[in-house]
Amino acid sequence: MDYQDILEEIDVQVRTLIGKGKVADYIPALANVSPDNFAMAIHTVDGQVFSVGEADRPFSIQSVSKSLTLTLALDYLGSKLWKRVGKEVSGNAFNSIVQLEYDQGIPRNPLINAGALVVADCIISSVDNAKNTILKFVKREADNQAVHYDFEVVESERKHGYRNAALANFMKSYGNINNEIYDVLSVYFHHCALSMNCKDLAKTFLFLANNGVSPVTGDTVISPNQAKKINSLLLTCGMYDAVGDFAYRVGLPAKSGVGGGIVAIVPGQMTISVWSPELDKNGNSLAGVKALELFTTKTGCSVF
Amino acid sequence: MDYQDILEEIDVQVRTLIGKGKVADYIPALANVSPDNFAMAIHTVDGQVFSVGEADRPFSIQSVSKSLTLTLALDYLGSKLWKRVGKEVSGNAFNSIVQLEYDQGIPRNPLINAGALVVADCIISSVDNAKNTILKFVKREADNQAVHYDFEVVESERKHGYRNAALANFMKSYGNINNEIYDVLSVYFHHCALSMNCKDLAKTFLFLANNGVSPVTGDTVISPNQAKKINSLLLTCGMYDAVGDFAYRVGLPAKSGVGGGIVAIVPGQMTISVWSPELDKNGNSLAGVKALELFTTKTGCSVF
Amino acid sequence: MDYQDILEEIDVQVRTLIGKGKVADYIPALANVSPDNFAMAIHTVDGQVFSVGEADRPFSIQSVSKSLTLTLALDYLGSKLWKRVGKEVSGNAFNSIVQLEYDQGIPRNPLINAGALVVADCIISSVDNAKNTILKFVKREADNQAVHYDFEVVESERKHGYRNAALANFMKSYGNINNEIYDVLSVYFHHCALSMNCKDLAKTFLFLANNGVSPVTGDTVISPNQAKKINSLLLTCGMYDAVGDFAYRVGLPAKSGVGGGIVAIVPGQMTISVWSPELDKNGNSLAGVKALELFTTKTGCSVF
Amino acid sequence: MDYQDILEEIDVQVRTLIGKGKVADYIPALANVSPDNFAMAIHTVDGQVFSVGEADRPFSIQSVSKSLTLTLALDYLGSKLWKRVGKEVSGNAFNSIVQLEYDQGIPRNPLINAGALVVADCIISSVDNAKNTILKFVKREADNQAVHYDFEVVESERKHGYRNAALANFMKSYGNINNEIYDVLSVYFHHCALSMNCKDLAKTFLFLANNGVSPVTGDTVISPNQAKKINSLLLTCGMYDAVGDFAYRVGLPAKSGVGGGIVAIVPGQMTISVWSPELDKNGNSLAGVKALELFTTKTGCSVF
C-alpha cells in the first residue's frame, strides 16, 4: 500500500476542517498556536517513515504524554500499580472529580488527569529524579535530543492549574498521593509540556506496535504482554469522553492531547501520529480524528 | 495451533474456579441452573469447530442477545440509530438510571439495558413481528431450529422486571420510546430468554469475525464496515462494568450475559463462546472470563 | 393588624408579575388554565377569613395534596412510616430518580414525587378504599362537599405519567412498593387532581396551625406533636428545589403545587393560601411566592 | 418556666448516651478531648443565664463558627454574597465536591465547607486583617477576652486539610475564590479553631434571637431582616446531612460543629448552647441533639 499517497489524500481532505474547531485556550501558551497546522506521520515497525504537513514542527503533546508515564510506572511497579489506579472506562469528563469521590480517591484509569497524577506520584517514589528520568526516556525513544520541556507551558499550567491541584489534594485526602502535592503537580505539568513533533511521536511509540521493543533503538521498553495491555488501555480510555465514538470510527488504540496531537497504534504494523490544534467538543483534534478515520477507512487497518 | 488441546487445558484449569462465583438469582428460572457447568466452543471462519464441556447444553443467553438485536437495528436504521442511543462507554452499573437522567433519556450505548430497550423499540417499529423476526434470524444463523425462547424465563423476567419497566417508562417520559411499554418489554424479555448452546452461539456470531458475512449460511448479515463497528462497540461496551479489565486481560470484542455465557470475536479468524453460570462481582461468568484470558494468553489471539 | 388591607395591597403589587412566569404545560389539562388568575386567602385559628382575587375559583392543587396524604399516612402508620421514606432534604429536582438509586429505593422525603408514591402505597395498605378515604377527609376539613377529583386531570396525568411510573417501578424493584403499580399511580394521580379553591385550602390546613385540631370541625386530625413535625417537613422539603430560598424570603412552612397553589402555615395563628398559575423556574407559583414574601415582610409573621 | 430544673433533668437523661457516639478523630487535636463532657447553657434575651455541666470549659467550636463568619460576610456584602454562594439545602455530605462540580464552583450554601471557604474569601477581600476582625468580633459578642484561636488545632487542620484544599482549588478553577488559596484556608482553619465555652456561645449568638441586636453589648450586629434570614439558613442548612431529622425532632434554627458543640436559636426568646464531644453518624453531637430534642419537647419551644 502506498502510505505516502494516502497521507497526501488525507491532507487535502482534512484541510477543509481547519476553522471548524477551537484551539485549547485554558492556558495562554497553548492558545497562541496557529490553528492552521496539520501534520501526520507514519512509522512502520520495519522502519519506513511517511509524513505530510508540518511533521517536523514541535508542539505541546499534553495528555499524549500520559501513555508514556504510564509505561514507566507499569515498568517500575508492575501490577501493584492497579492498587492505586483503576483500569476502567470513566464515562465522565476527563477531569471529573465526581468519580473520584464516589471511588474514594482511586482514579478510574491512568489516562485521565487524576490517574496521571497518581502515575506521576508513583514515578517520583520510584526514581531519583522523575523529571529527568521521563525526559531522558522520551529523548532516547524519539532518538532526538531536541525533545524538551517547554517551560513557558509549564509555568502557564502551574498558574492555571487549580483543578489539577484540587484533584491532587482530593486524592491526598484519601491517602492516594504519597509525595508532596507541589512535586506531583510539577512532574505532571512538565511531562504534559513535552515539546515534540509528529515524527518524534510516531518513533517514540513504536514499542507499542512491536511487542514492547523499539525497532529503532532495540530497547525492550516493556514486556510484550504489558505492551498489549497498554494498547487495551489506550483503546478503552485514551480519547477522553469520545472513547466509544473513536473506537467506532477509527478502531485503533490511541491517545489524544489538548495540544491537538494524537498517536495511534496499529499492533504489529506501525504507529501513526497526527497534529492539528483545533479541537472538537470532546477535546480531541478535529482534523486529527478525521484523518485517522480516513486512514483506517482507506487502509482497513483497524483492530476490528 | 491445536485448538482442541488448548480448550482441554483450559477446561482443566478453570474447573478449579467452580464454586467461587455466584449464579444469578434475581429470577428463579436462572437460579435453578446447576453451577458446575462449563462449556467452550470455537468456530473458525474456515469452518473448523472445537469444543469442551457441555457445549451442546442450551442455556439462557440473556444480554448476549443484545448484540444480535443491535445488529438487526443497525441493519434496519443505519446511522439513524445513533440519534436514539449513544455509542459511549457508560462507566456505571449496566442498569443504571442515573446516566439516563443526566443524558435526558438517551442511553449511553445499545448494550446496556436501557439501550437494548431502545433497540427493541426500533425493531418493533421496523418489522411486522419483532419476536418472530429475531427468532427466525437467530435460528438461521445458528443453523439450528431448536433455538427457542424459554417462556419460563420470559415469565420470570416479566414478574421481576420492575427495574426494566422503570427504565422504559423513564425513557418514554423523555420521548425516546415510541411503542407501548408492554410491547417493548415483551420483545426485550423474549430475546434475553433465547435458549442456545455454546456451539450455536459461536456459529451465530461468525459474521462478526468475517466482515459481516456468515461463512456457514453465506448470508451477508451486515456490511463489512458495520461488522467492524459492532466489534468496536462490543470491545468498549460489552462487558458491563468490567470493560477495561476485560480488554486488559483478554483483549477481544465480546458480549456477556448473566446466564453465564460470553461470546468473543477474533476478527478475521474465529468466534469463541464460553458458558459457566457462576458470575463474578461484575456479573460476568467467572470461569468464562478466565477461560478467555487463558485462551488469548496461550494463543496470542488478542486484537492488540 | 388589618389583614384585608394587606391582602389588597399585595394583590396590586403582585399583579405586575403576571406574564413573567410560565403555566405548567406537561399535561394539557393544566396548560388550559388562564394565566392571569390570582387569589389569596387567610383563615385564622380564631375563625376570621380574608381573601382577594379569585379565591372561590377551584384549581388543581397538585402537589399541595402531598401534605394531606402525608398527614393520613402518619396518622395510620406513626413512626413506622419513616422506614419507608426519609425525612431529609433532597437537594435534587423534585422528581429525580438519581437520589432514589443512591438510596436504594428509599425516597428522601414524603413530599417529593417518589415519597408521595410511597405514602399512597401506605394508605392503600391501611384503608379499604384509599381514594374515597382521601376525598372524604379533604371534603370534611374543607367543610365543602364540592371538593372533587378532576377526572380530566387524572386522565391527563395517567396519559403522561411515564416518569411517575418509572419512579414507582424503580422503587418496586427495591421492594419499597407493596401494592400494584397501577393502583398506586391511580391513587397518586387522583389526589394530585383534587380541585379546590383558596378558601377551601386555607380552611383544610388549619389543623397544622392549631396543634393538630381543626378549629372549624373540632376534629383532632393529628397529635400536636405530629402537627409540629409535619410543619417542619413542609419547611425543609415543601418547596421543590427552592426550599432554602423560600425559607430565606418567606420563612414559613409551606407546600407548593404545579397548579400554582401554595399553602403556608403560621403556627398558632393562621393558614395562608395563594394561587396564581404561572410558575417560576423551580416550579413554584411566581406571584404566589412573591405574595407570601410580601405578607411576611409586611406582618413580620415568619417563624424566625 | 424553670429552665434550671429542665436543664438538670436533661443532664441526667442524656448522660446515659455517653459512650454511644464517637469523638471526631480526623485530627489529633480533636481526638484528645475527653468524651464524657456534657454542658448546656441558656441565655435569654432578657438577660437570664442557666447552665449545667462543664459550661465554662472551652472547646473547639469548629463549624459553629461558620454562622458567625456568614454574619460578617452578609454585613459586608449584603445580597451580593448570593452571587458567590447559594442558599439552598445540599442533600449531600457536608464536604461533598460532587455538588460543586455540578454547580460550576458555586457552593450550595454558606454553611457547608465549600461555602464557608467562599465566605472566608469574601471577608479577606472586605477587611484589612480577616483573622483579627473575626476574633475581635467574637470576643466582643462573647464579652470574654479569653476567647482565642487554638493554634494546635489550626496546625492540625492545616496538616490534614487536603480535602479543604481540594475544595478551595476546585472553586478557584471556576473563578470563585479571589484571594490566595493559602490565605483563604488559613482564615478558615483559624475560625474553625475558635476556643469557646457554652456560656460564651449562648451569649455570642443572642443577636440572632433578638432581631440582630445583642442585648448584652447593645450592638446592632446585623439588621432585623438579616437576622431572620440567617436563622432560616441555620434551619435549612445548619446540621450537615441531618437537617430534616433535626428540624423534625427539635424544630429550631441551629448550627453544629464536629467539636461536639451546637448552638440553637429560639427567636424572640433565647439562645441554647450544648456541648458533648461524641458524634452521631451525621457528625452532630449525639447527646447534644438529644438534649435539644428534650428541651423543645419539655418546653414546647420549637418554631413550629
mmCIF file with all atom_site columns, N, CA, C and O in Angstrom, chain D residues 255-272:
data_model
loop_
_atom_site.group_PDB
_atom_site.id
_atom_site.type_symbol
_atom_site.label_atom_id
_atom_site.label_alt_id
_atom_site.label_comp_id
_atom_site.label_asym_id
_atom_site.label_entity_id
_atom_site.label_seq_id
_atom_site.pdbx_PDB_ins_code
_atom_site.Cartn_x
_atom_site.Cartn_y
_atom_site.Cartn_z
_atom_site.occupancy
_atom_site.B_iso_or_equiv
_atom_site.pdbx_formal_charge
_atom_site.auth_seq_id
_atom_site.auth_comp_id
_atom_site.auth_asym_id
_atom_site.auth_atom_id
_atom_site.pdbx_PDB_model_num
ATOM 1  N N  . LYS D 1 255 ? -26.766 25.522 64.566 1.00 0.00 ? 255 LYS D N  1
ATOM 2  C CA . LYS D 1 255 ? -25.535 25.176 63.843 1.00 0.00 ? 255 LYS D CA 1
ATOM 3  C C  . LYS D 1 255 ? -24.697 24.266 64.716 1.00 0.00 ? 255 LYS D C  1
ATOM 4  O O  . LYS D 1 255 ? -24.495 24.514 65.906 1.00 0.00 ? 255 LYS D O  1
ATOM 5  N N  . SER D 1 256 ? -24.169 23.261 64.079 1.00 0.00 ? 256 SER D N  1
ATOM 6  C CA . SER D 1 256 ? -23.432 22.199 64.741 1.00 0.00 ? 256 SER D CA 1
ATOM 7  C C  . SER D 1 256 ? -21.962 22.246 64.320 1.00 0.00 ? 256 SER D C  1
ATOM 8  O O  . SER D 1 256 ? -21.625 22.758 63.257 1.00 0.00 ? 256 SER D O  1
ATOM 9  N N  . GLY D 1 257 ? -21.084 21.697 65.148 1.00 0.00 ? 257 GLY D N  1
ATOM 10 C CA . GLY D 1 257 ? -19.669 21.571 64.790 1.00 0.00 ? 257 GLY D CA 1
ATOM 11 C C  . GLY D 1 257 ? -19.142 20.203 65.177 1.00 0.00 ? 257 GLY D C  1
ATOM 12 O O  . GLY D 1 257 ? -19.683 19.573 66.101 1.00 0.00 ? 257 GLY D O  1
ATOM 13 N N  . VAL D 1 258 ? -18.091 19.723 64.512 1.00 0.00 ? 258 VAL D N  1
ATOM 14 C CA . VAL D 1 258 ? -17.568 18.391 64.831 1.00 0.00 ? 258 VAL D CA 1
ATOM 15 C C  . VAL D 1 258 ? -16.835 18.341 66.170 1.00 0.00 ? 258 VAL D C  1
ATOM 16 O O  . VAL D 1 258 ? -16.459 17.267 66.634 1.00 0.00 ? 258 VAL D O  1
ATOM 17 N N  . GLY D 1 259 ? -16.643 19.506 66.803 1.00 0.00 ? 259 GLY D N  1
ATOM 18 C CA . GLY D 1 259 ? -16.102 19.506 68.155 1.00 0.00 ? 259 GLY D CA 1
ATOM 19 C C  . GLY D 1 259 ? -17.161 19.072 69.173 1.00 0.00 ? 259 GLY D C  1
ATOM 20 O O  . GLY D 1 259 ? -16.858 18.929 70.358 1.00 0.00 ? 259 GLY D O  1
ATOM 21 N N  . GLY D 1 260 ? -18.411 18.907 68.712 1.00 0.00 ? 260 GLY D N  1
ATOM 22 C CA . GLY D 1 260 ? -19.479 18.460 69.595 1.00 0.00 ? 260 GLY D CA 1
ATOM 23 C C  . GLY D 1 260 ? -20.356 19.589 70.115 1.00 0.00 ? 260 GLY D C  1
ATOM 24 O O  . GLY D 1 260 ? -21.236 19.366 70.942 1.00 0.00 ? 260 GLY D O  1
ATOM 25 N N  . GLY D 1 261 ? -20.114 20.799 69.640 1.00 0.00 ? 261 GLY D N  1
ATOM 26 C CA . GLY D 1 261 ? -20.951 21.920 70.049 1.00 0.00 ? 261 GLY D CA 1
ATOM 27 C C  . GLY D 1 261 ? -22.121 22.143 69.108 1.00 0.00 ? 261 GLY D C  1
ATOM 28 O O  . GLY D 1 261 ? -22.021 21.847 67.917 1.00 0.00 ? 261 GLY D O  1
ATOM 29 N N  . ILE D 1 262 ? -23.218 22.626 69.653 1.00 0.00 ? 262 ILE D N  1
ATOM 30 C CA . ILE D 1 262 ? -24.372 23.061 68.857 1.00 0.00 ? 262 ILE D CA 1
ATOM 31 C C  . ILE D 1 262 ? -24.925 24.326 69.494 1.00 0.00 ? 262 ILE D C  1
ATOM 32 O O  . ILE D 1 262 ? -25.019 24.417 70.721 1.00 0.00 ? 262 ILE D O  1
ATOM 33 N N  . VAL D 1 263 ? -25.272 25.308 68.668 1.00 0.00 ? 263 VAL D N  1
ATOM 34 C CA . VAL D 1 263 ? -25.991 26.477 69.167 1.00 0.00 ? 263 VAL D CA 1
ATOM 35 C C  . VAL D 1 263 ? -27.352 26.506 68.484 1.00 0.00 ? 263 VAL D C  1
ATOM 36 O O  . VAL D 1 263 ? -27.423 26.351 67.266 1.00 0.00 ? 263 VAL D O  1
ATOM 37 N N  . ALA D 1 264 ? -28.417 26.694 69.272 1.00 0.00 ? 264 ALA D N  1
ATOM 38 C CA . ALA D 1 264 ? -29.764 26.799 68.713 1.00 0.00 ? 264 ALA D CA 1
ATOM 39 C C  . ALA D 1 264 ? -30.388 28.122 69.121 1.00 0.00 ? 264 ALA D C  1
ATOM 40 O O  . ALA D 1 264 ? -30.057 28.678 70.162 1.00 0.00 ? 264 ALA D O  1
ATOM 41 N N  . ILE D 1 265 ? -31.269 28.601 68.242 1.00 0.00 ? 265 ILE D N  1
ATOM 42 C CA . ILE D 1 265 ? -31.886 29.917 68.460 1.00 0.00 ? 265 ILE D CA 1
ATOM 43 C C  . ILE D 1 265 ? -33.385 29.734 68.685 1.00 0.00 ? 265 ILE D C  1
ATOM 44 O O  . ILE D 1 265 ? -34.042 29.050 67.900 1.00 0.00 ? 265 ILE D O  1
ATOM 45 N N  . VAL D 1 266 ? -33.928 30.342 69.747 1.00 0.00 ? 266 VAL D N  1
ATOM 46 C CA . VAL D 1 266 ? -35.382 30.440 69.893 1.00 0.00 ? 266 VAL D CA 1
ATOM 47 C C  . VAL D 1 266 ? -35.723 31.906 69.636 1.00 0.00 ? 266 VAL D C  1
ATOM 48 O O  . VAL D 1 266 ? -35.548 32.745 70.528 1.00 0.00 ? 266 VAL D O  1
ATOM 49 N N  . PRO D 1 267 ? -36.163 32.235 68.406 1.00 0.00 ? 267 PRO D N  1
ATOM 50 C CA . PRO D 1 267 ? -36.344 33.644 68.042 1.00 0.00 ? 267 PRO D CA 1
ATOM 51 C C  . PRO D 1 267 ? -37.231 34.387 69.040 1.00 0.00 ? 267 PRO D C  1
ATOM 52 O O  . PRO D 1 267 ? -38.284 33.888 69.434 1.00 0.00 ? 267 PRO D O  1
ATOM 53 N N  . GLY D 1 268 ? -36.740 35.547 69.477 1.00 0.00 ? 268 GLY D N  1
ATOM 54 C CA . GLY D 1 268 ? -37.501 36.370 70.407 1.00 0.00 ? 268 GLY D CA 1
ATOM 55 C C  . GLY D 1 268 ? -37.309 35.981 71.857 1.00 0.00 ? 268 GLY D C  1
ATOM 56 O O  . GLY D 1 268 ? -37.687 36.742 72.762 1.00 0.00 ? 268 GLY D O  1
ATOM 57 N N  . GLN D 1 269 ? -36.712 34.821 72.104 1.00 0.00 ? 269 GLN D N  1
ATOM 58 C CA . GLN D 1 269 ? -36.656 34.350 73.473 1.00 0.00 ? 269 GLN D CA 1
ATOM 59 C C  . GLN D 1 269 ? -35.251 34.080 74.018 1.00 0.00 ? 269 GLN D C  1
ATOM 60 O O  . GLN D 1 269 ? -34.888 34.618 75.062 1.00 0.00 ? 269 GLN D O  1
ATOM 61 N N  . MET D 1 270 ? -34.483 33.246 73.334 1.00 0.00 ? 270 MET D N  1
ATOM 62 C CA . MET D 1 270 ? -33.220 32.826 73.949 1.00 0.00 ? 270 MET D CA 1
ATOM 63 C C  . MET D 1 270 ? -32.317 32.129 72.950 1.00 0.00 ? 270 MET D C  1
ATOM 64 O O  . MET D 1 270 ? -32.731 31.806 71.831 1.00 0.00 ? 270 MET D O  1
ATOM 65 N N  . THR D 1 271 ? -31.092 31.910 73.375 1.00 0.00 ? 271 THR D N  1
ATOM 66 C CA . THR D 1 271 ? -30.198 31.002 72.659 1.00 0.00 ? 271 THR D CA 1
ATOM 67 C C  . THR D 1 271 ? -29.900 29.834 73.596 1.00 0.00 ? 271 THR D C  1
ATOM 68 O O  . THR D 1 271 ? -29.915 29.986 74.815 1.00 0.00 ? 271 THR D O  1
ATOM 69 N N  . ILE D 1 272 ? -29.619 28.679 72.972 1.00 0.00 ? 272 ILE D N  1
ATOM 70 C CA . ILE D 1 272 ? -29.275 27.492 73.753 1.00 0.00 ? 272 ILE D CA 1
ATOM 71 C C  . ILE D 1 272 ? -27.996 26.922 73.165 1.00 0.00 ? 272 ILE D C  1
ATOM 72 O O  . ILE D 1 272 ? -27.915 26.715 71.948 1.00 0.00 ? 272 ILE D O  1
#
